Amino acid sequence: MKPSANPNWNWLRPEKNMMKNLSVNRDAKWHLNQPYNARHLMFAIVALLILAVTGSRMEVPRMVQETAQGVGYVVGLNEESSVATGVMRIAESIWPLRISEEIEVSRIENFDRNDLPWLSHVEVIESRTPHLNTETLQLEETVESKEVLVKPIGYLSHVLLKMLETLEMALWGTILAVALSIPLACFAAANYAPNRFIYNLARSTISLFRAIPELVSALFLVLAFGFGPIAGFLALGIHSAGFLGKFYAEDIENADRGPQEALQSIGAGQIKTLWYGVLPQVLPQYIAYTLYILDRNIRMATVIGIVGAGGIGLELKGRFDMFNFDHVGTILVIIFLTVIILDQFSARLRSRLM
Amino acid sequence: MLRFDSVYKRFPDGTEAIRNISLHVPKGQFCVVLGPSGAGKSTLLRMLNGLSQPTEGSVHLAGEQITERSVQRLRKRVATVHQQFNLTPRMSVALNVLSGALPQVAHWRAAIGLFPPELRQKACRLLDEVGLTPEHVNRRVSELSGGQQQRVGIARAFMMDPAVLLADEPVASLDPRISRGILELLHRQSRNHDTTVLCSLHQPELAREFGDRIIAVNQGRLVFDGTPEQLTDQVCEDLYHGALAHKHDVPEVDEAECEPELELAAA
Ligand SMILES: Nc1ncnc2c1ncn2[C@@H]1O[C@H](COP(=O)(O)OP(=O)(O)OP(=O)(O)O)[C@@H](O)[C@H]1O
Ligand SMILES: [Mg+2]
């Protein structure tokens, strides 16, 4: 179509001209590529090789075989399976869960019968030990009776307290992460960094924080601060500051420029512009991220105690090493319930805020 | 008060938004900028508050060139009504208006949103003046209509005592009655407070009625500069229709009409 002084708008009407002359070159030879070529084949071979090598190193075949045996045992095809017996043994010793706590009275210092701890009572338990009477050659039982202080929910409350400590660790880890990541994020947002050097410094600090796993930093922090929750929440805070810093910085960069320009154009300064032009835009997102990090920190705080950094993990590891599987069962159930309840709670909170 | 010296603005993609504009607007003048869509009106205004920098030439405010160093100081007396309103969407109307006074507010006050009482009263008075009601004050701006948002933006611009007021199509979303009210407000500001107003409009009749002086840009060039009386229907016709039909033709008026600028500048 030639350009004309009087523009012809007919071409805008689809029904008239749409199907005309769509083909640019009728003689063109059409050629569709094959979907696969030698490179794809090479790639598939290499991928298979990697799977084969790493699979044998990971003992994948044994895993498959023993799992199959276990399933067969459950269904009734096999008579024995090492996996199934292992699981069954643990399952049997987990149940019933350990709720109460019993302490021999003789082991308690300054025991005062008239001033028992809350909800507890003294019980006499008799333990019978069979033994062979050498004179009559009969099996006899000697009855030994001990006095024990029984706390009916003693162990449960101990675990709950530890769980509370775990939650507090997660909370303080998150608070620390927020406090660290807000200034980091401002410096790591390209449009607010004062200069290139600080920008790169902030970016690499954030990456470094994210690259240190909690369990590793906790190992070292335990050396520095001793056993207990300090090492735990510091480790959690540093790692999650890496995530929050990255998320916050990206949100600052992607925030709508309009309000920021409005404040910039009157010379409000960077801090006030961030506060009034950016924060209200990104706040719901920030809260969502922070809740997610809190959620993650709670799960992480339960295991971080394994290296001695406070919380329920230490108790879990101790009981596991002593084969007290009924105690382990109680701990696992409490962790499980807590995580589920908090998950529901934070999901509801998030949907409220959005 | 405002001066453009042979200003060119080229965007990185090659668009020439402003081509060789020289212009002087004296203190207290209400100057209306006309021009078809895409002519370069917004770009022209944005060079005065430092949101855009000229590629060539210089822009002066109160006798001082706007440079990277001076801009932070100079822009504190330049209020802008943005074409896209540029309000913070999830923030309340009250805080949006108050944020127009942020440069004068202490950091700690800004941080907790505790603006001094006189600024709060001023915000209420301005909201009343642009025709919003007390029930709007605590709503989020995203819950307002387009025209209401535009008026919030206008109230925000008045929160500082501007020496220069840049209004980029301040009545684009408003009905005729409110439009006149807003332009009256701008006009009064320039009369009573000696504020220099540069206001872009799409309505030549309003320009004639309120402007002390009217300039027109097309394709980045200054094509008309004169008094409201000199903006005849023929000039408007040329500006809008002429521009549409022959894209590379600048209306003839510009040479003839450029002289009044000198008179005004001298006045
Ligand atoms: N950031 C940018 N990058 C590239 N080109 C731009 C940019 N901003 C504006 N332009 C171009 O510059 C020219 C002038 O734009 P400007 O926004 O100043 O027009 P305007 O006169 O304000 O139009 P309107 O009346 O529609 O608001 C237009 O051609 C536009 O496409
Ligand atoms: Mg514009």
XYZ file of C-alpha atoms and ligand atoms in Angstrom:
653
model
C 0.000 0.000 0.000
C 1.331 3.364 -0.953
C 1.311 6.124 1.619
C -1.298 8.669 0.733
C -2.156 12.100 1.993
C -5.666 10.897 2.622
C -5.240 7.899 4.822
C -7.504 5.028 4.026
C -8.694 3.399 7.221
C -10.348 0.473 5.443
C -7.535 -1.845 6.356
C -8.722 -1.665 9.928
C -11.902 -3.559 8.972
C -11.060 -7.214 9.227
C -13.927 -8.786 7.251
C -12.946 -7.116 4.007
C -9.276 -7.695 3.553
C -8.168 -10.096 6.132
C -7.800 -13.267 4.072
C -6.320 -11.577 1.053
C -2.675 -11.930 0.173
C -1.575 -13.342 3.474
C 0.952 -15.557 1.749
C 4.120 -13.604 1.181
C 5.835 -15.958 -1.214
C 3.893 -18.808 -2.770
C 6.978 -20.511 -4.174
C 8.777 -20.699 -0.852
C 9.826 -24.221 0.014
C 8.523 -25.162 3.382
C 10.791 -27.141 5.601
C 9.958 -28.246 9.094
C 12.862 -29.193 11.315
C 12.953 -32.650 12.840
C 12.158 -32.316 16.507
C 15.360 -34.116 17.532
C 18.913 -34.024 16.291
C 22.297 -35.458 17.220
C 22.730 -32.979 20.030
C 19.588 -34.126 21.710
C 20.788 -37.732 21.410
C 24.164 -36.833 22.916
C 22.440 -35.030 25.713
C 20.236 -38.028 26.452
C 23.246 -40.379 26.520
C 25.201 -38.136 28.862
C 22.216 -37.719 31.146
C 21.710 -41.493 31.278
C 25.402 -42.026 32.056
C 25.261 -39.560 34.913
C 22.146 -41.231 36.262
C 23.787 -44.673 36.019
C 27.000 -43.642 37.792
C 25.431 -41.580 40.539
C 22.628 -44.113 40.918
C 25.050 -46.910 41.695
C 26.942 -44.686 44.113
C 23.689 -43.873 45.862
C 22.822 -47.579 46.036
C 19.572 -46.956 44.246
C 19.203 -50.627 43.221
C 19.455 -51.760 46.836
C 16.913 -49.144 47.826
C 14.498 -50.434 45.211
C 15.069 -54.049 46.170
C 14.622 -53.559 49.887
C 11.617 -51.313 49.497
C 10.034 -53.942 47.283
C 10.757 -56.552 49.930
C 9.206 -54.358 52.589
C 6.089 -53.841 50.513
C 5.974 -57.585 49.830
C 6.198 -58.276 53.547
C 3.347 -55.948 54.333
C 1.195 -57.481 51.612
C 2.172 -60.963 52.731
C 4.362 -62.164 49.900
C 7.698 -62.271 51.724
C 8.462 -63.787 55.092
C 11.115 -61.310 56.040
C 12.355 -57.860 55.203
C 15.048 -55.908 56.989
C 13.377 -52.567 56.252
C 9.993 -53.731 57.504
C 11.383 -55.211 60.694
C 13.394 -52.080 61.359
C 10.380 -49.874 60.908
C 8.186 -52.185 62.929
C 10.642 -52.301 65.773
C 10.749 -48.546 65.995
C 6.989 -48.278 65.598
C 6.469 -50.767 68.419
C 8.796 -48.937 70.742
C 7.337 -45.539 69.912
C 3.902 -46.602 71.033
C 2.654 -45.741 73.611
C 4.046 -42.260 73.607
C 5.863 -41.107 76.682
C 3.716 -38.599 78.520
C 4.569 -39.060 82.162
C 7.796 -38.825 84.037
C 8.799 -41.040 86.931
C 11.626 -40.293 89.293
C 12.777 -42.545 92.104
C 12.153 -40.789 95.357
C 15.465 -41.968 96.718
C 17.217 -40.041 93.987
C 15.573 -36.737 94.777
C 17.448 -34.515 97.164
C 15.517 -32.941 100.045
C 12.371 -34.791 99.088
C 9.392 -33.357 100.970
C 6.380 -35.616 101.061
C 4.052 -32.807 102.131
C 5.059 -30.476 99.388
C 4.801 -32.365 96.148
C 5.089 -30.618 92.777
C 1.879 -29.745 91.006
C -0.233 -32.666 89.706
C 2.186 -35.292 90.915
C 1.842 -38.138 93.333
C 3.987 -40.777 94.955
C 3.479 -44.329 93.876
C 4.954 -47.576 95.050
C 5.852 -49.809 92.199
C 6.865 -53.383 92.586
C 9.299 -54.876 90.244
C 9.565 -58.631 90.088
C 12.770 -60.290 89.119
C 12.637 -64.006 88.475
C 15.582 -66.027 89.583
C 16.467 -69.628 90.244
C 16.481 -70.858 93.802
C 19.612 -72.953 93.961
C 18.317 -75.100 96.799
C 14.918 -76.062 95.490
C 15.797 -75.648 91.859
C 12.521 -73.753 91.459
C 11.985 -70.533 89.650
C 11.167 -67.884 92.213
C 10.354 -64.238 92.048
C 11.753 -61.625 94.350
C 9.587 -58.598 94.756
C 11.326 -55.304 95.123
C 9.282 -52.232 95.801
C 10.441 -48.691 95.088
C 8.812 -45.419 95.762
C 8.629 -43.176 92.748
C 7.372 -39.657 92.190
C 5.022 -39.758 89.242
C 4.382 -36.627 87.217
C 1.502 -37.628 84.921
C 2.282 -35.055 82.215
C 5.838 -34.442 83.253
C 7.550 -35.381 80.024
C 4.882 -33.827 77.815
C 5.260 -30.482 79.564
C 9.030 -30.756 79.293
C 8.714 -31.246 75.526
C 6.195 -28.422 75.265
C 8.569 -26.091 77.045
C 11.347 -27.076 74.670
C 8.982 -26.499 71.762
C 8.205 -23.037 73.114
C 11.928 -22.330 73.235
C 12.134 -23.528 69.638
C 9.363 -21.149 68.595
C 11.052 -18.283 70.388
C 14.276 -19.083 68.578
C 12.437 -18.968 65.262
C 10.781 -15.683 66.226
C 14.049 -14.026 67.193
C 15.788 -15.454 64.167
C 13.122 -13.825 62.021
C 13.318 -10.522 63.884
C 17.068 -10.507 63.394
C 16.623 -11.353 59.710
C 14.189 -8.476 59.178
C 16.449 -6.039 61.030
C 19.481 -7.089 59.011
C 17.802 -7.308 55.649
C 15.973 -3.969 55.541
C 19.135 -1.823 55.367
C 20.831 -4.445 53.217
C 17.911 -4.420 50.798
C 17.961 -0.630 50.480
C 21.637 -0.733 49.560
C 21.150 -3.726 47.294
C 18.361 -2.085 45.274
C 19.992 -0.583 42.190
C 17.844 2.563 42.335
C 18.617 3.391 45.971
C 22.225 2.292 46.411
C 24.409 5.325 47.107
C 27.130 4.020 44.820
C 28.270 1.020 42.833
C 30.669 -0.226 45.504
C 28.105 -0.312 48.305
C 25.620 -1.890 45.934
C 28.006 -4.733 45.137
C 28.989 -5.074 48.777
C 25.361 -5.379 49.871
C 24.572 -7.821 47.069
C 27.479 -10.080 47.923
C 26.732 -9.941 51.652
C 23.212 -11.090 50.919
C 24.472 -13.912 48.712
C 26.979 -14.943 51.358
C 24.308 -15.021 54.069
C 22.136 -17.162 51.861
C 25.013 -19.504 51.049
C 25.754 -20.419 54.683
C 23.460 -23.249 55.806
C 22.073 -22.806 59.334
C 23.503 -26.077 60.579
C 27.010 -25.107 59.520
C 26.964 -21.600 60.990
C 25.302 -22.965 64.131
C 28.228 -25.362 64.612
C 30.613 -22.434 64.766
C 28.276 -20.145 66.695
C 27.933 -22.832 69.373
C 31.681 -22.650 69.789
C 31.474 -18.878 70.141
C 28.355 -18.466 72.293
C 28.145 -21.873 73.943
C 25.247 -24.327 73.900
C 21.847 -22.716 73.890
C 19.405 -20.641 71.885
C 21.740 -17.715 71.096
C 23.686 -19.729 68.558
C 20.405 -21.061 67.208
C 18.641 -17.807 66.517
C 21.792 -16.129 65.223
C 22.273 -18.926 62.730
C 18.639 -18.767 61.655
C 18.686 -14.981 61.437
C 21.797 -14.778 59.294
C 20.632 -17.372 56.815
C 17.134 -15.985 56.430
C 18.439 -12.408 56.180
C 19.992 -13.619 52.932
C 16.589 -14.580 51.601
C 14.667 -11.591 52.896
C 17.332 -9.178 51.664
C 17.068 -10.558 48.159
C 13.258 -10.529 48.133
C 13.007 -7.039 49.639
C 15.600 -5.604 47.250
C 13.814 -7.016 44.233
C 10.523 -5.598 45.416
C 12.045 -2.176 45.915
C 13.461 -2.270 42.395
C 10.179 -3.384 40.864
C 7.930 -0.980 42.754
C 5.890 1.439 40.655
C 8.076 4.423 39.788
C 5.262 6.992 39.735
C 4.918 7.654 43.464
C 8.680 7.617 43.856
C 9.079 10.213 41.113
C 6.454 12.385 42.753
C 8.417 12.486 46.008
C 11.775 12.703 44.277
C 10.593 15.672 42.238
C 9.966 17.736 45.370
C 13.314 16.765 46.877
C 11.946 14.602 49.687
C 15.185 12.636 49.964
C 15.803 8.925 49.641
C 14.689 7.782 53.076
C 11.369 9.602 52.973
C 10.831 8.487 49.384
C 11.375 4.880 50.423
C 9.079 5.296 53.371
C 6.204 7.033 51.573
C 6.677 6.003 47.941
C 7.862 2.417 48.183
C 6.973 0.861 51.523
C 3.184 1.199 51.242
C 3.372 -0.492 47.848
C 5.483 -3.434 48.935
C 4.303 -3.897 52.518
C 1.811 -6.729 51.877
C 4.477 -8.597 49.941
C 7.011 -7.978 52.706
C 4.672 -9.369 55.321
C 3.993 -12.419 53.181
C 7.736 -13.068 52.767
C 8.376 -12.539 56.443
C 5.633 -14.959 57.432
C 7.047 -17.505 55.029
C 10.483 -17.076 56.563
C 9.024 -17.415 60.053
C 7.342 -20.617 58.931
C 10.596 -21.936 57.543
C 12.536 -20.882 60.634
C 10.167 -22.801 62.889
C 10.797 -25.986 60.931
C 14.509 -25.290 60.833
C 14.660 -24.423 64.549
C 13.406 -27.905 65.433
C 16.462 -29.552 63.907
C 19.114 -26.926 64.568
C 19.307 -28.086 68.186
C 20.948 -31.262 66.969
C 24.250 -29.411 66.891
C 23.591 -28.026 70.340
C 22.035 -24.717 69.404
C 19.030 -24.859 71.709
C 15.457 -25.886 71.158
C 13.815 -29.243 70.842
C 16.428 -30.700 68.505
C 18.866 -31.354 71.310
C 16.287 -33.344 73.262
C 15.364 -35.249 70.085
C 18.940 -36.208 69.355
C 19.651 -37.231 72.960
C 16.607 -39.479 73.142
C 17.320 -40.952 69.741
C 20.866 -41.828 70.691
C 19.603 -43.510 73.877
C 17.015 -45.487 71.877
C 14.199 -43.964 73.931
C 11.807 -44.190 71.038
C 8.742 -43.512 73.130
C 10.249 -40.153 74.022
C 11.192 -39.588 70.391
C 7.589 -40.348 69.438
C 6.266 -37.667 71.785
C 8.724 -35.121 70.410
C 7.847 -35.923 66.808
C 4.118 -35.679 67.452
C 4.551 -32.309 69.153
C 6.711 -30.967 66.307
C 4.229 -32.250 63.778
C 1.223 -30.723 65.523
C 2.970 -27.383 66.058
C 3.999 -27.086 62.436
C 0.505 -27.945 61.208
C -1.189 -25.507 63.571
C 1.189 -22.656 62.738
C 0.848 -23.404 59.053
C -2.896 -22.956 59.267
C -2.435 -19.833 61.338
C 0.019 -18.158 58.991
C -2.018 -19.113 55.928
C -5.006 -17.396 57.479
C -2.960 -14.358 58.475
C -1.548 -14.056 54.987
C -4.927 -14.190 53.288
C -6.147 -11.518 55.706
C -3.334 -9.178 54.782
C -3.387 -9.572 51.018
C 11.849 32.588 36.570
C 11.955 29.642 34.172
C 14.270 29.633 31.222
C 15.009 27.071 28.521
C 18.110 27.733 26.386
C 18.132 25.809 23.082
C 17.024 22.646 24.778
C 17.003 19.285 23.033
C 15.796 16.060 24.565
C 16.585 12.759 22.922
C 15.499 9.532 24.610
C 17.806 6.528 24.514
C 15.577 4.884 21.893
C 16.206 7.820 19.552
C 12.922 9.663 20.045
C 13.436 13.397 19.782
C 10.924 14.691 22.288
C 12.159 18.297 22.466
C 13.917 20.036 19.588
C 15.543 23.361 20.126
C 13.179 25.013 22.564
C 14.105 28.371 24.018
C 11.608 29.867 26.372
C 11.411 32.305 29.223
C 8.536 32.436 31.694
C 8.630 35.395 34.090
C 7.740 35.173 37.742
C 4.050 34.939 38.552
C 2.938 34.171 35.021
C 0.254 31.601 34.284
C 1.566 29.973 31.138
C -0.468 27.310 29.375
C 1.210 24.686 27.195
C -0.886 23.339 24.338
C -0.020 20.662 21.845
C -1.293 17.403 20.429
C -0.708 14.139 22.225
C 2.920 13.108 22.072
C 4.072 16.637 21.289
C 6.488 16.803 24.195
C 4.531 18.737 26.823
C 5.222 16.313 29.652
C 8.875 16.064 28.708
C 9.128 19.846 28.762
C 7.637 20.054 32.256
C 9.671 17.156 33.600
C 12.892 18.950 32.775
C 11.932 21.641 35.272
C 11.653 19.342 38.281
C 14.713 17.318 37.378
C 12.879 14.125 36.483
C 14.330 14.477 33.008
C 17.578 16.056 31.913
C 18.090 17.908 28.637
C 20.410 16.206 26.166
C 21.550 19.585 24.919
C 21.048 23.113 26.121
C 20.289 24.230 29.631
C 17.288 24.786 31.885
C 17.330 27.548 34.482
C 15.209 28.063 37.553
C 15.295 31.439 39.295
C 18.455 32.293 37.435
C 20.275 29.130 38.384
C 20.959 26.299 35.995
C 19.463 22.953 36.933
C 22.368 20.581 37.275
C 22.886 17.343 39.100
C 24.225 19.317 42.050
C 21.710 22.137 42.210
C 18.622 20.106 41.454
C 18.083 18.795 44.990
C 17.952 22.327 46.325
C 16.028 23.906 43.472
C 13.271 21.313 43.240
C 12.160 21.955 46.830
C 10.158 24.957 45.636
C 8.827 23.247 42.504
C 5.497 21.493 42.904
C 4.243 19.116 40.241
C 0.822 17.796 39.358
C 1.716 14.643 37.476
C -0.155 13.493 34.421
C -0.433 9.972 35.837
C -1.175 11.398 39.316
C 1.732 9.344 40.768
C -0.006 8.768 44.069
C 1.058 5.975 46.396
C -1.763 3.505 45.805
C -2.103 1.684 49.110
C -1.641 4.776 51.238
C -4.484 6.868 52.594
C -5.614 10.067 50.897
C -4.495 12.042 53.952
C -0.949 10.691 53.900
C -0.704 11.150 50.146
C -1.589 14.801 50.471
C 0.674 15.285 53.481
C 3.553 13.642 51.624
C 3.641 16.771 49.475
C 5.164 18.567 52.473
C 7.752 15.869 53.210
C 10.831 18.023 52.487
C 9.896 20.370 55.349
C 9.067 17.635 57.848
C 11.582 16.201 60.302
C 12.637 12.637 59.654
C 11.265 11.292 62.909
C 7.891 12.878 62.256
C 7.831 11.452 58.747
C 8.811 8.014 60.052
C 5.808 7.722 62.346
C 3.437 9.740 60.183
C 3.007 12.445 62.805
C 2.743 15.605 60.734
C 2.570 18.959 62.528
C -0.978 20.218 63.174
C -0.665 23.200 60.829
C 0.190 20.879 57.941
C -2.743 18.625 58.803
C -5.067 21.624 58.770
C -3.612 22.769 55.492
C -4.189 19.309 54.010
C -7.836 19.372 55.078
C -8.307 22.873 53.667
C -6.753 21.867 50.338
C -8.825 18.704 50.078
C -11.882 20.843 50.679
C -10.749 23.309 48.040
C -10.378 20.650 45.357
C -13.866 19.406 46.188
C -13.210 16.248 48.157
C -15.236 15.494 51.273
C -14.086 14.419 54.750
C -15.266 10.875 54.094
C -12.534 10.463 51.466
C -9.709 11.401 53.790
C -9.006 8.047 55.329
C -9.614 5.942 52.242
C -6.812 4.459 50.221
C -6.301 6.370 46.999
C -6.674 3.152 45.010
C -10.303 3.182 46.131
C -10.995 6.599 44.588
C -12.238 7.400 41.110
C -9.801 8.733 38.520
C -10.964 12.317 38.912
C -10.833 12.122 42.685
C -7.287 10.784 42.463
C -6.326 13.645 40.188
C -7.627 16.118 42.730
C -5.663 14.400 45.507
C -2.580 14.918 43.333
C -3.425 18.604 42.967
C -3.926 19.025 46.712
C -0.574 17.342 47.287
C 1.172 19.780 44.969
C -0.163 22.710 46.994
C 1.118 21.305 50.279
C 4.407 23.067 49.809
C 4.380 26.766 49.053
C 5.572 26.453 45.500
C 7.489 29.147 43.719
C 6.901 27.189 40.528
C 3.910 24.987 39.885
C 4.046 22.488 37.049
C 0.639 21.089 36.207
C 0.616 18.337 33.597
C -2.929 18.135 32.292
C -4.373 18.760 35.736
C -7.961 18.606 34.520
C -7.700 15.621 32.182
C -9.998 13.435 34.291
C -12.318 16.100 35.595
C -15.780 17.217 34.575
C -16.162 20.725 33.103
C -17.355 22.343 36.320
C -14.567 20.940 38.502
C -12.052 21.658 35.731
C -12.844 25.343 35.914
C -12.653 25.242 39.700
C -9.205 23.683 39.568
C -7.919 26.116 36.969
C -9.275 28.973 39.053
C -7.340 27.569 41.994
C -4.143 27.488 39.935
C -4.826 30.982 38.643
C -5.431 32.349 42.124
C -2.169 30.777 43.286
C -0.272 32.586 40.554
C -2.087 35.885 41.304
C -1.934 35.853 45.083
C 1.357 34.122 45.752
C 3.274 35.156 42.668
C 3.711 31.512 41.753
C 4.910 30.805 38.244
C 2.538 28.256 36.751
C 3.275 26.107 33.741
C 0.185 24.126 32.916
C -0.363 21.791 29.990
C -3.893 21.468 28.696
C -5.837 19.840 25.888
C -8.660 22.395 25.910
C -7.825 25.589 23.958
C -10.940 27.324 25.320
C -9.753 26.818 28.903
C -6.291 27.929 27.892
C -7.697 31.143 26.471
C -9.802 31.762 29.528
C -7.202 31.189 32.240
C -3.793 31.635 30.656
C -1.804 34.844 30.820
C 0.166 33.422 27.992
C -0.162 30.405 25.752
C 2.569 28.408 24.119
C 2.130 25.428 21.857
C 4.501 22.608 21.084
C 4.276 20.129 18.269
C 6.761 17.388 17.525
C 9.028 18.805 20.169
C 9.170 22.284 18.606
C 7.766 25.489 19.974
C 5.193 26.387 17.315
C 3.232 29.141 18.986
C 3.819 31.667 21.710
C 1.365 34.414 22.358
C -1.459 35.939 24.349
C -4.876 34.281 24.680
C -6.232 36.703 22.077
C -3.629 35.633 19.562
C -4.669 31.988 19.915
C -7.289 32.128 17.202
C -9.413 29.208 16.093
C -7.263 29.041 12.979
C -4.142 28.482 15.083
C -5.850 25.704 17.011
C -7.029 24.144 13.779
C -3.478 24.163 12.466
C -2.095 22.857 15.699
C -4.350 19.833 15.976
C -5.671 19.015 12.516
C -2.807 20.331 10.494
C -0.455 18.406 12.647
C -2.422 15.236 12.186
C -2.605 15.312 8.417
C 0.901 16.426 7.455
C 3.230 14.956 9.957
C 6.315 16.851 9.044
C 4.878 20.242 8.571
C 5.240 22.863 11.247
C 2.430 25.411 11.180
C 3.543 28.750 9.818
C 2.432 30.726 12.841
C 5.537 30.186 14.880
C 7.806 32.830 13.321
C 5.154 35.531 13.382
C 3.931 34.779 16.871
C 7.245 34.437 18.565
C 7.747 38.122 19.196
C 5.249 38.567 22.038
C 7.487 36.337 24.101
C 10.109 39.027 24.117
C 7.624 41.609 25.252
C 6.397 39.384 28.017
C 9.867 38.511 29.055
C 10.680 42.164 29.330
C 7.503 42.939 31.242
N 10.897 7.530 28.452
C 10.699 7.711 27.127
N 11.437 7.004 26.243
C 11.263 7.176 24.926
N 10.396 8.032 24.385
C 9.648 8.772 25.205
C 9.756 8.639 26.622
N 8.893 9.513 27.181
C 8.273 10.113 26.180
N 8.723 9.703 24.985
C 8.314 10.175 23.665
O 8.508 11.554 23.638
C 7.466 12.186 22.940
C 6.864 13.269 23.797
O 6.232 12.659 24.903
P 5.442 13.493 25.998
O 5.059 12.549 27.076
O 6.230 14.661 26.374
O 4.147 13.919 25.195
P 2.924 14.831 25.697
O 2.927 16.036 24.899
O 2.966 14.952 27.143
O 1.697 13.924 25.247
P 0.310 13.701 26.004
O -0.545 14.861 25.687
O -0.216 12.463 25.351
O 0.623 13.530 27.420
C 6.499 11.104 22.560
O 6.714 10.787 21.198
C 6.849 9.953 23.422
O 6.616 8.747 22.755
Mg 1.935 14.290 28.685
